[in-house]
PDB file of C-alpha atoms in Angstrom:
ATOM      1  CA  UNK I   1     -50.387 -43.386 -70.454  1.00 45.00           C
ATOM      2  CA  UNK I   2     -50.814 -41.799 -66.847  1.00 44.00           C
ATOM      3  CA  UNK I   3     -49.776 -45.221 -65.609  1.00 45.00           C
ATOM      4  CA  UNK I   4     -46.958 -45.486 -68.100  1.00 44.00           C
ATOM      5  CA  UNK I   5     -45.609 -42.342 -66.831  1.00 44.00           C
ATOM      6  CA  UNK I   6     -46.007 -43.338 -63.558  1.00 46.00           C
ATOM      7  CA  UNK I   7     -44.048 -46.700 -64.211  1.00 47.00           C
ATOM      8  CA  UNK I   8     -41.049 -44.480 -65.422  1.00 45.00           C
ATOM      9  CA  UNK I   9     -40.740 -42.243 -62.796  1.00 50.00           C
ATOM     10  CA  UNK I  10     -40.789 -45.092 -60.543  1.00 50.00           C
ATOM     11  CA  UNK I  11     -38.022 -47.143 -62.797  1.00 47.00           C
ATOM     12  CA  UNK I  12     -35.708 -43.683 -62.905  1.00 49.00           C
ATOM     13  CA  UNK I  13     -36.087 -43.176 -59.398  1.00 52.00           C
ATOM     14  CA  UNK I  14     -35.139 -47.028 -58.258  1.00 51.00           C
ATOM     15  CA  UNK I  15     -32.221 -46.584 -60.570  1.00 48.00           C
ATOM     16  CA  UNK I  16     -30.662 -43.225 -60.662  1.00 46.00           C
ATOM     17  CA  UNK I  17     -32.349 -40.689 -57.775  1.00 46.00           C
ATOM     18  CA  UNK I  18     -34.242 -39.104 -60.408  1.00 47.00           C
ATOM     19  CA  UNK I  19     -31.364 -38.037 -62.070  1.00 46.00           C
ATOM     20  CA  UNK I  20     -31.631 -37.866 -66.151  1.00 46.00           C
ATOM     21  CA  UNK I  21     -28.868 -39.454 -68.477  1.00 48.00           C
ATOM     22  CA  UNK I  22     -29.604 -37.501 -71.548  1.00 61.00           C
ATOM     23  CA  UNK I  23     -30.246 -34.043 -69.631  1.00 81.00           C
ATOM     24  CA  UNK I  24     -27.588 -32.366 -67.041  1.00 91.00           C
ATOM     25  CA  UNK I  25     -29.076 -30.386 -64.492  1.00 97.00           C
ATOM     26  CA  UNK I  26     -27.850 -29.034 -60.934  1.00 97.00           C
ATOM     27  CA  UNK I  27     -28.524 -26.952 -58.110  1.00 98.00           C
ATOM     28  CA  UNK I  28     -26.761 -23.750 -59.214  1.00 95.00           C
ATOM     29  CA  UNK I  29     -26.400 -21.766 -62.602  1.00 95.00           C
ATOM     30  CA  UNK I  30     -27.973 -22.072 -65.537  1.00 96.00           C
ATOM     31  CA  UNK I  31     -28.199 -25.232 -64.732  1.00 96.00           C
ATOM     32  CA  UNK I  32     -30.030 -25.060 -61.727  1.00 97.00           C
ATOM     33  CA  UNK I  33     -33.792 -25.240 -60.096  1.00 98.00           C
ATOM     34  CA  UNK I  34     -34.970 -21.808 -61.851  1.00 97.00           C
ATOM     35  CA  UNK I  35     -34.041 -23.215 -65.198  1.00 97.00           C
ATOM     36  CA  UNK I  36     -34.879 -26.982 -64.930  1.00 98.00           C
ATOM     37  CA  UNK I  37     -38.194 -26.620 -66.881  1.00 97.00           C
ATOM     38  CA  UNK I  38     -36.129 -25.349 -69.680  1.00 97.00           C
ATOM     39  CA  UNK I  39     -33.645 -27.791 -69.835  1.00 97.00           C
ATOM     40  CA  UNK I  40     -35.899 -30.417 -71.313  1.00 95.00           C
ATOM     41  CA  UNK I  41     -39.792 -30.736 -72.033  1.00 96.00           C
ATOM     42  CA  UNK I  42     -39.566 -33.936 -70.019  1.00 96.00           C
ATOM     43  CA  UNK I  43     -39.780 -31.397 -66.823  1.00 97.00           C
ATOM     44  CA  UNK I  44     -42.621 -29.664 -67.623  1.00 96.00           C
ATOM     45  CA  UNK I  45     -43.722 -30.417 -64.013  1.00 97.00           C
ATOM     46  CA  UNK I  46     -40.950 -28.007 -62.519  1.00 98.00           C
ATOM     47  CA  UNK I  47     -43.636 -25.113 -63.061  1.00 97.00           C
ATOM     48  CA  UNK I  48     -46.669 -26.816 -61.855  1.00 97.00           C
ATOM     49  CA  UNK I  49     -48.629 -25.846 -58.859  1.00 97.00           C
ATOM     50  CA  UNK I  50     -48.243 -29.008 -56.452  1.00 98.00           C
ATOM     51  CA  UNK I  51     -44.202 -28.879 -56.694  1.00 98.00           C
ATOM     52  CA  UNK I  52     -42.121 -30.030 -53.615  1.00 98.00           C
ATOM     53  CA  UNK I  53     -40.374 -29.066 -51.216  1.00 98.00           C
ATOM     54  CA  UNK I  54     -42.395 -26.646 -49.055  1.00 98.00           C
ATOM     55  CA  UNK I  55     -42.426 -24.895 -45.597  1.00 98.00           C
ATOM     56  CA  UNK I  56     -45.066 -26.930 -43.828  1.00 98.00           C
ATOM     57  CA  UNK I  57     -47.121 -24.716 -41.960  1.00 97.00           C
ATOM     58  CA  UNK I  58     -50.521 -23.692 -41.247  1.00 97.00           C
ATOM     59  CA  UNK I  59     -51.431 -27.205 -40.424  1.00 98.00           C
ATOM     60  CA  UNK I  60     -55.194 -28.696 -40.496  1.00 98.00           C
ATOM     61  CA  UNK I  61     -55.834 -31.350 -37.897  1.00 97.00           C
ATOM     62  CA  UNK I  62     -56.768 -34.236 -39.093  1.00 96.00           C
ATOM     63  CA  UNK I  63     -57.528 -38.218 -37.925  1.00 95.00           C
ATOM     64  CA  UNK I  64     -54.367 -39.445 -39.822  1.00 97.00           C
ATOM     65  CA  UNK I  65     -54.127 -43.394 -39.965  1.00 97.00           C
ATOM     66  CA  UNK I  66     -50.395 -44.460 -38.819  1.00 97.00           C
ATOM     67  CA  UNK I  67     -48.534 -45.501 -41.195  1.00 98.00           C
ATOM     68  CA  UNK I  68     -47.608 -48.910 -41.408  1.00 98.00           C
ATOM     69  CA  UNK I  69     -43.608 -49.475 -41.588  1.00 98.00           C
ATOM     70  CA  UNK I  70     -42.260 -53.277 -42.710  1.00 98.00           C
ATOM     71  CA  UNK I  71     -38.867 -52.753 -43.481  1.00 98.00           C
ATOM     72  CA  UNK I  72     -36.360 -55.085 -43.069  1.00 97.00           C
ATOM     73  CA  UNK I  73     -32.594 -55.161 -43.879  1.00 97.00           C
ATOM     74  CA  UNK I  74     -32.331 -54.526 -47.349  1.00 97.00           C
ATOM     75  CA  UNK I  75     -29.837 -51.715 -48.323  1.00 98.00           C
ATOM     76  CA  UNK I  76     -27.312 -53.606 -50.945  1.00 97.00           C
ATOM     77  CA  UNK I  77     -25.546 -50.428 -52.839  1.00 98.00           C
ATOM     78  CA  UNK I  78     -24.690 -47.155 -52.098  1.00 98.00           C
ATOM     79  CA  UNK I  79     -24.486 -44.930 -55.082  1.00 98.00           C
ATOM     80  CA  UNK I  80     -22.886 -41.167 -55.813  1.00 98.00           C
ATOM     81  CA  UNK I  81     -24.757 -40.012 -58.707  1.00 96.00           C
ATOM     82  CA  UNK I  82     -23.386 -36.207 -58.297  1.00 96.00           C
ATOM     83  CA  UNK I  83     -27.059 -34.918 -57.183  1.00 97.00           C
ATOM     84  CA  UNK I  84     -27.191 -37.328 -53.792  1.00 98.00           C
ATOM     85  CA  UNK I  85     -25.982 -40.344 -52.251  1.00 98.00           C
ATOM     86  CA  UNK I  86     -28.297 -43.115 -52.641  1.00 98.00           C
ATOM     87  CA  UNK I  87     -28.791 -46.393 -51.186  1.00 98.00           C
ATOM     88  CA  UNK I  88     -30.743 -48.927 -53.344  1.00 98.00           C
ATOM     89  CA  UNK I  89     -32.813 -51.413 -51.566  1.00 98.00           C
ATOM     90  CA  UNK I  90     -33.756 -55.020 -52.236  1.00 97.00           C
ATOM     91  CA  UNK I  91     -37.774 -56.094 -52.537  1.00 97.00           C
ATOM     92  CA  UNK I  92     -39.277 -57.220 -49.559  1.00 97.00           C
ATOM     93  CA  UNK I  93     -39.573 -53.853 -47.461  1.00 98.00           C
ATOM     94  CA  UNK I  94     -42.748 -51.655 -48.106  1.00 98.00           C
ATOM     95  CA  UNK I  95     -44.948 -49.288 -45.931  1.00 98.00           C
ATOM     96  CA  UNK I  96     -48.700 -49.085 -45.776  1.00 98.00           C
ATOM     97  CA  UNK I  97     -50.692 -45.737 -46.370  1.00 98.00           C
ATOM     98  CA  UNK I  98     -54.055 -45.698 -47.430  1.00 96.00           C
ATOM     99  CA  UNK I  99     -54.526 -49.113 -47.356  1.00 96.00           C
ATOM    100  CA  UNK I 100     -52.050 -49.376 -50.349  1.00 98.00           C
ATOM    101  CA  UNK I 101     -48.749 -50.988 -50.197  1.00 98.00           C
ATOM    102  CA  UNK I 102     -45.687 -48.523 -51.101  1.00 98.00           C
ATOM    103  CA  UNK I 103     -42.603 -51.037 -51.969  1.00 98.00           C
ATOM    104  CA  UNK I 104     -39.201 -49.254 -51.052  1.00 98.00           C
ATOM    105  CA  UNK I 105     -37.028 -48.804 -53.913  1.00 98.00           C
ATOM    106  CA  UNK I 106     -34.143 -46.625 -52.531  1.00 98.00           C
ATOM    107  CA  UNK I 107     -33.555 -43.748 -49.891  1.00 98.00           C
ATOM    108  CA  UNK I 108     -31.282 -40.841 -50.235  1.00 98.00           C
ATOM    109  CA  UNK I 109     -30.333 -37.373 -48.751  1.00 98.00           C
ATOM    110  CA  UNK I 110     -30.273 -33.647 -49.031  1.00 98.00           C
ATOM    111  CA  UNK I 111     -28.035 -30.665 -47.324  1.00 98.00           C
ATOM    112  CA  UNK I 112     -29.651 -28.555 -46.053  1.00 98.00           C
ATOM    113  CA  UNK I 113     -32.779 -30.084 -45.428  1.00 98.00           C
ATOM    114  CA  UNK I 114     -35.436 -29.368 -48.616  1.00 98.00           C
ATOM    115  CA  UNK I 115     -38.473 -29.214 -46.689  1.00 98.00           C
ATOM    116  CA  UNK I 116     -39.114 -26.772 -43.565  1.00 98.00           C
ATOM    117  CA  UNK I 117     -41.172 -27.180 -40.671  1.00 98.00           C
ATOM    118  CA  UNK I 118     -42.747 -24.167 -39.566  1.00 98.00           C
ATOM    119  CA  UNK I 119     -39.616 -21.888 -41.224  1.00 98.00           C
ATOM    120  CA  UNK I 120     -36.984 -24.614 -39.525  1.00 98.00           C
ATOM    121  CA  UNK I 121     -34.647 -25.627 -41.575  1.00 98.00           C
ATOM    122  CA  UNK I 122     -32.527 -28.567 -40.869  1.00 98.00           C
ATOM    123  CA  UNK I 123     -28.766 -29.839 -41.727  1.00 98.00           C
ATOM    124  CA  UNK I 124     -29.500 -33.054 -43.489  1.00 98.00           C
ATOM    125  CA  UNK I 125     -33.049 -34.974 -44.768  1.00 98.00           C
ATOM    126  CA  UNK I 126     -33.244 -37.848 -45.762  1.00 98.00           C
ATOM    127  CA  UNK I 127     -36.137 -39.340 -48.607  1.00 98.00           C
ATOM    128  CA  UNK I 128     -37.527 -43.139 -48.445  1.00 98.00           C
ATOM    129  CA  UNK I 129     -38.871 -43.486 -51.687  1.00 98.00           C
ATOM    130  CA  UNK I 130     -41.814 -46.129 -52.222  1.00 98.00           C
ATOM    131  CA  UNK I 131     -44.012 -47.084 -55.214  1.00 98.00           C
ATOM    132  CA  UNK I 132     -47.105 -49.042 -55.434  1.00 98.00           C
ATOM    133  CA  UNK I 133     -48.061 -52.001 -58.269  1.00 97.00           C
ATOM    134  CA  UNK I 134     -49.076 -49.119 -60.286  1.00 97.00           C
ATOM    135  CA  UNK I 135     -46.131 -46.612 -59.993  1.00 97.00           C
ATOM    136  CA  UNK I 136     -47.793 -44.083 -57.724  1.00 98.00           C
ATOM    137  CA  UNK I 137     -45.081 -42.824 -55.447  1.00 98.00           C
ATOM    138  CA  UNK I 138     -44.491 -41.868 -51.744  1.00 98.00           C
ATOM    139  CA  UNK I 139     -42.046 -40.448 -50.085  1.00 98.00           C
ATOM    140  CA  UNK I 140     -41.351 -40.596 -46.291  1.00 98.00           C
ATOM    141  CA  UNK I 141     -38.894 -37.635 -45.372  1.00 98.00           C
ATOM    142  CA  UNK I 142     -37.254 -37.838 -41.745  1.00 98.00           C
ATOM    143  CA  UNK I 143     -35.519 -34.340 -40.728  1.00 98.00           C
ATOM    144  CA  UNK I 144     -31.735 -34.995 -38.612  1.00 98.00           C
ATOM    145  CA  UNK I 145     -30.150 -32.367 -36.387  1.00 98.00           C
ATOM    146  CA  UNK I 146     -26.911 -31.826 -35.183  1.00 98.00           C
ATOM    147  CA  UNK I 147     -26.233 -34.238 -31.994  1.00 98.00           C
ATOM    148  CA  UNK I 148     -25.008 -37.674 -30.984  1.00 98.00           C
ATOM    149  CA  UNK I 149     -23.539 -40.121 -33.868  1.00 98.00           C
ATOM    150  CA  UNK I 150     -26.282 -41.923 -36.122  1.00 98.00           C
ATOM    151  CA  UNK I 151     -25.973 -45.679 -35.864  1.00 96.00           C
ATOM    152  CA  UNK I 152     -28.033 -46.397 -38.908  1.00 95.00           C
ATOM    153  CA  UNK I 153     -26.360 -43.361 -40.873  1.00 97.00           C
ATOM    154  CA  UNK I 154     -22.670 -44.825 -39.690  1.00 97.00           C
ATOM    155  CA  UNK I 155     -23.369 -48.187 -41.313  1.00 95.00           C
ATOM    156  CA  UNK I 156     -24.393 -46.373 -44.845  1.00 96.00           C
ATOM    157  CA  UNK I 157     -21.462 -44.043 -44.323  1.00 97.00           C
ATOM    158  CA  UNK I 158     -18.795 -46.577 -43.981  1.00 95.00           C
ATOM    159  CA  UNK I 159     -19.289 -47.234 -47.740  1.00 96.00           C
ATOM    160  CA  UNK I 160     -19.990 -43.967 -48.784  1.00 97.00           C
ATOM    161  CA  UNK I 161     -18.743 -43.139 -52.327  1.00 97.00           C
ATOM    162  CA  UNK I 162     -16.785 -39.900 -52.613  1.00 94.00           C
ATOM    163  CA  UNK I 163     -16.627 -39.072 -55.694  1.00 95.00           C
ATOM    164  CA  UNK I 164     -19.682 -38.745 -58.594  1.00 96.00           C
ATOM    165  CA  UNK I 165     -20.105 -42.027 -60.716  1.00 96.00           C
ATOM    166  CA  UNK I 166     -18.342 -43.947 -57.579  1.00 97.00           C
ATOM    167  CA  UNK I 167     -20.326 -46.681 -55.862  1.00 98.00           C
ATOM    168  CA  UNK I 168     -19.693 -49.679 -53.248  1.00 98.00           C
ATOM    169  CA  UNK I 169     -21.994 -52.556 -52.349  1.00 98.00           C
ATOM    170  CA  UNK I 170     -22.410 -53.476 -48.885  1.00 97.00           C
ATOM    171  CA  UNK I 171     -21.141 -57.141 -47.587  1.00 94.00           C
ATOM    172  CA  UNK I 172     -23.705 -56.648 -45.056  1.00 95.00           C
ATOM    173  CA  UNK I 173     -27.097 -55.187 -45.922  1.00 96.00           C
ATOM    174  CA  UNK I 174     -28.048 -52.311 -44.070  1.00 95.00           C
ATOM    175  CA  UNK I 175     -31.258 -51.595 -42.770  1.00 97.00           C
ATOM    176  CA  UNK I 176     -33.366 -48.606 -43.516  1.00 97.00           C
ATOM    177  CA  UNK I 177     -35.569 -48.599 -40.324  1.00 96.00           C
ATOM    178  CA  UNK I 178     -32.497 -47.967 -38.354  1.00 97.00           C
ATOM    179  CA  UNK I 179     -32.856 -44.242 -39.569  1.00 98.00           C
ATOM    180  CA  UNK I 180     -36.159 -43.636 -38.244  1.00 98.00           C
ATOM    181  CA  UNK I 181     -37.418 -42.230 -34.899  1.00 98.00           C
ATOM    182  CA  UNK I 182     -39.348 -44.388 -32.483  1.00 97.00           C
ATOM    183  CA  UNK I 183     -42.436 -42.124 -32.906  1.00 97.00           C
ATOM    184  CA  UNK I 184     -44.152 -42.386 -36.363  1.00 98.00           C
ATOM    185  CA  UNK I 185     -46.311 -39.357 -36.354  1.00 98.00           C
ATOM    186  CA  UNK I 186     -46.507 -37.558 -39.422  1.00 98.00           C
ATOM    187  CA  UNK I 187     -47.346 -34.663 -41.193  1.00 98.00           C
ATOM    188  CA  UNK I 188     -48.982 -35.218 -44.910  1.00 98.00           C
ATOM    189  CA  UNK I 189     -49.459 -33.359 -48.245  1.00 98.00           C
ATOM    190  CA  UNK I 190     -49.625 -33.780 -51.782  1.00 98.00           C
ATOM    191  CA  UNK I 191     -46.493 -32.781 -53.616  1.00 98.00           C
ATOM    192  CA  UNK I 192     -44.041 -33.691 -56.405  1.00 98.00           C
ATOM    193  CA  UNK I 193     -40.408 -35.084 -56.651  1.00 98.00           C
ATOM    194  CA  UNK I 194     -37.835 -32.379 -55.678  1.00 98.00           C
ATOM    195  CA  UNK I 195     -35.675 -33.275 -58.809  1.00 98.00           C
ATOM    196  CA  UNK I 196     -36.446 -33.447 -62.769  1.00 98.00           C
ATOM    197  CA  UNK I 197     -38.604 -34.237 -63.942  1.00 97.00           C
ATOM    198  CA  UNK I 198     -40.762 -32.955 -61.318  1.00 98.00           C
ATOM    199  CA  UNK I 199     -43.490 -35.218 -61.185  1.00 97.00           C
ATOM    200  CA  UNK I 200     -46.315 -34.522 -59.404  1.00 98.00           C
ATOM    201  CA  UNK I 201     -49.037 -36.545 -57.710  1.00 98.00           C
ATOM    202  CA  UNK I 202     -46.639 -37.886 -55.007  1.00 98.00           C
ATOM    203  CA  UNK I 203     -47.515 -38.431 -51.452  1.00 98.00           C
ATOM    204  CA  UNK I 204     -45.648 -36.798 -49.004  1.00 98.00           C
ATOM    205  CA  UNK I 205     -45.505 -38.228 -45.424  1.00 98.00           C
ATOM    206  CA  UNK I 206     -42.772 -35.753 -43.392  1.00 98.00           C
ATOM    207  CA  UNK I 207     -41.694 -37.430 -39.991  1.00 98.00           C
ATOM    208  CA  UNK I 208     -42.663 -34.985 -36.617  1.00 98.00           C
ATOM    209  CA  UNK I 209     -40.001 -36.489 -34.590  1.00 98.00           C
ATOM    210  CA  UNK I 210     -36.195 -35.438 -35.671  1.00 98.00           C
ATOM    211  CA  UNK I 211     -33.493 -37.542 -35.125  1.00 98.00           C
ATOM    212  CA  UNK I 212     -29.524 -36.872 -34.542  1.00 98.00           C
ATOM    213  CA  UNK I 213     -26.769 -37.388 -36.470  1.00 98.00           C
ATOM    214  CA  UNK I 214     -23.141 -36.042 -35.422  1.00 98.00           C
ATOM    215  CA  UNK I 215     -21.529 -33.342 -37.078  1.00 98.00           C
ATOM    216  CA  UNK I 216     -18.939 -35.248 -38.832  1.00 98.00           C
ATOM    217  CA  UNK I 217     -21.543 -37.486 -40.012  1.00 98.00           C
ATOM    218  CA  UNK I 218     -23.560 -34.418 -41.740  1.00 98.00           C
ATOM    219  CA  UNK I 219     -19.860 -32.676 -42.815  1.00 98.00           C
ATOM    220  CA  UNK I 220     -19.072 -36.162 -44.745  1.00 97.00           C
ATOM    221  CA  UNK I 221     -22.007 -36.030 -46.815  1.00 98.00           C
ATOM    222  CA  UNK I 222     -21.400 -32.216 -47.382  1.00 97.00           C
ATOM    223  CA  UNK I 223     -17.822 -33.392 -48.643  1.00 95.00           C
ATOM    224  CA  UNK I 224     -19.299 -35.376 -51.513  1.00 96.00           C
ATOM    225  CA  UNK I 225     -22.059 -32.809 -52.762  1.00 96.00           C
ATOM    226  CA  UNK I 226     -19.348 -30.194 -52.573  1.00 94.00           C
ATOM    227  CA  UNK I 227     -22.046 -27.994 -52.147  1.00 95.00           C
ATOM    228  CA  UNK I 228     -25.965 -27.993 -51.312  1.00 98.00           C
ATOM    229  CA  UNK I 229     -28.048 -30.070 -52.961  1.00 98.00           C
ATOM    230  CA  UNK I 230     -31.634 -28.590 -51.647  1.00 98.00           C
ATOM    231  CA  UNK I 231     -34.146 -27.160 -54.108  1.00 98.00           C
ATOM    232  CA  UNK I 232     -35.468 -24.023 -53.247  1.00 98.00           C
ATOM    233  CA  UNK I 233     -38.996 -23.881 -51.547  1.00 98.00           C
ATOM    234  CA  UNK I 234     -41.760 -23.810 -53.620  1.00 98.00           C
ATOM    235  CA  UNK I 235     -45.441 -22.217 -53.204  1.00 98.00           C
ATOM    236  CA  UNK I 236     -47.968 -24.067 -51.102  1.00 98.00           C
ATOM    237  CA  UNK I 237     -50.896 -22.819 -53.236  1.00 97.00           C
ATOM    238  CA  UNK I 238     -54.053 -24.079 -52.276  1.00 96.00           C
ATOM    239  CA  UNK I 239     -52.832 -27.394 -50.789  1.00 97.00           C
ATOM    240  CA  UNK I 240     -53.418 -28.705 -47.196  1.00 97.00           C
ATOM    241  CA  UNK I 241     -50.786 -29.915 -44.750  1.00 98.00           C
ATOM    242  CA  UNK I 242     -52.365 -32.545 -42.588  1.00 98.00           C
ATOM    243  CA  UNK I 243     -51.495 -33.456 -38.957  1.00 97.00           C
TER     244      UNK I 243
END
């Protein structure tokens, strides 16, 4: 049963950035985060004890093994689903963590950042969403600060769909690794999806090094969303955050 649920979640993530086709949700008002759990019985995890995002602080020193990135160019389609802008990825790219292969399904963005680091919020955050062969999920998060133009982001934004429901196909597939910092050191915690159904048991890897994006690139994403698309911070509770 658990494996079946995880595989279903992975399929939702790959196809629709966590969005349910049957239950409308959003980031404000009656359909906002405070009410997600009441919108559908499928969203029961939204009131769980291991929810994301969080403020990463109070770190525990640990000898974390390096994340192994095996990314190749594979971003073939960009979608505006009304909740985020998402780039779907072809098979063949993955990370290795805990000796397990997690295949890259897609990456998407939130503005402002969902996670904070030592109380600091960032203007943009990217989530690279992966799943292993059993549907277990792993998310690599990258923070952006305002600075010079980001060439990797420019390749995606060249086809950014401005309206909900729109999508574009890349003539030349784009490379996810162009959005990653040179230093792959990370913070680690156990959490959840940051959108309904808020499923827990997600491995989170937040890269320490912050990358830059230009003000116009950050504003271009905001213009497509017509408002913030970040879930409020959730309680850490008994979790530890490793570095």
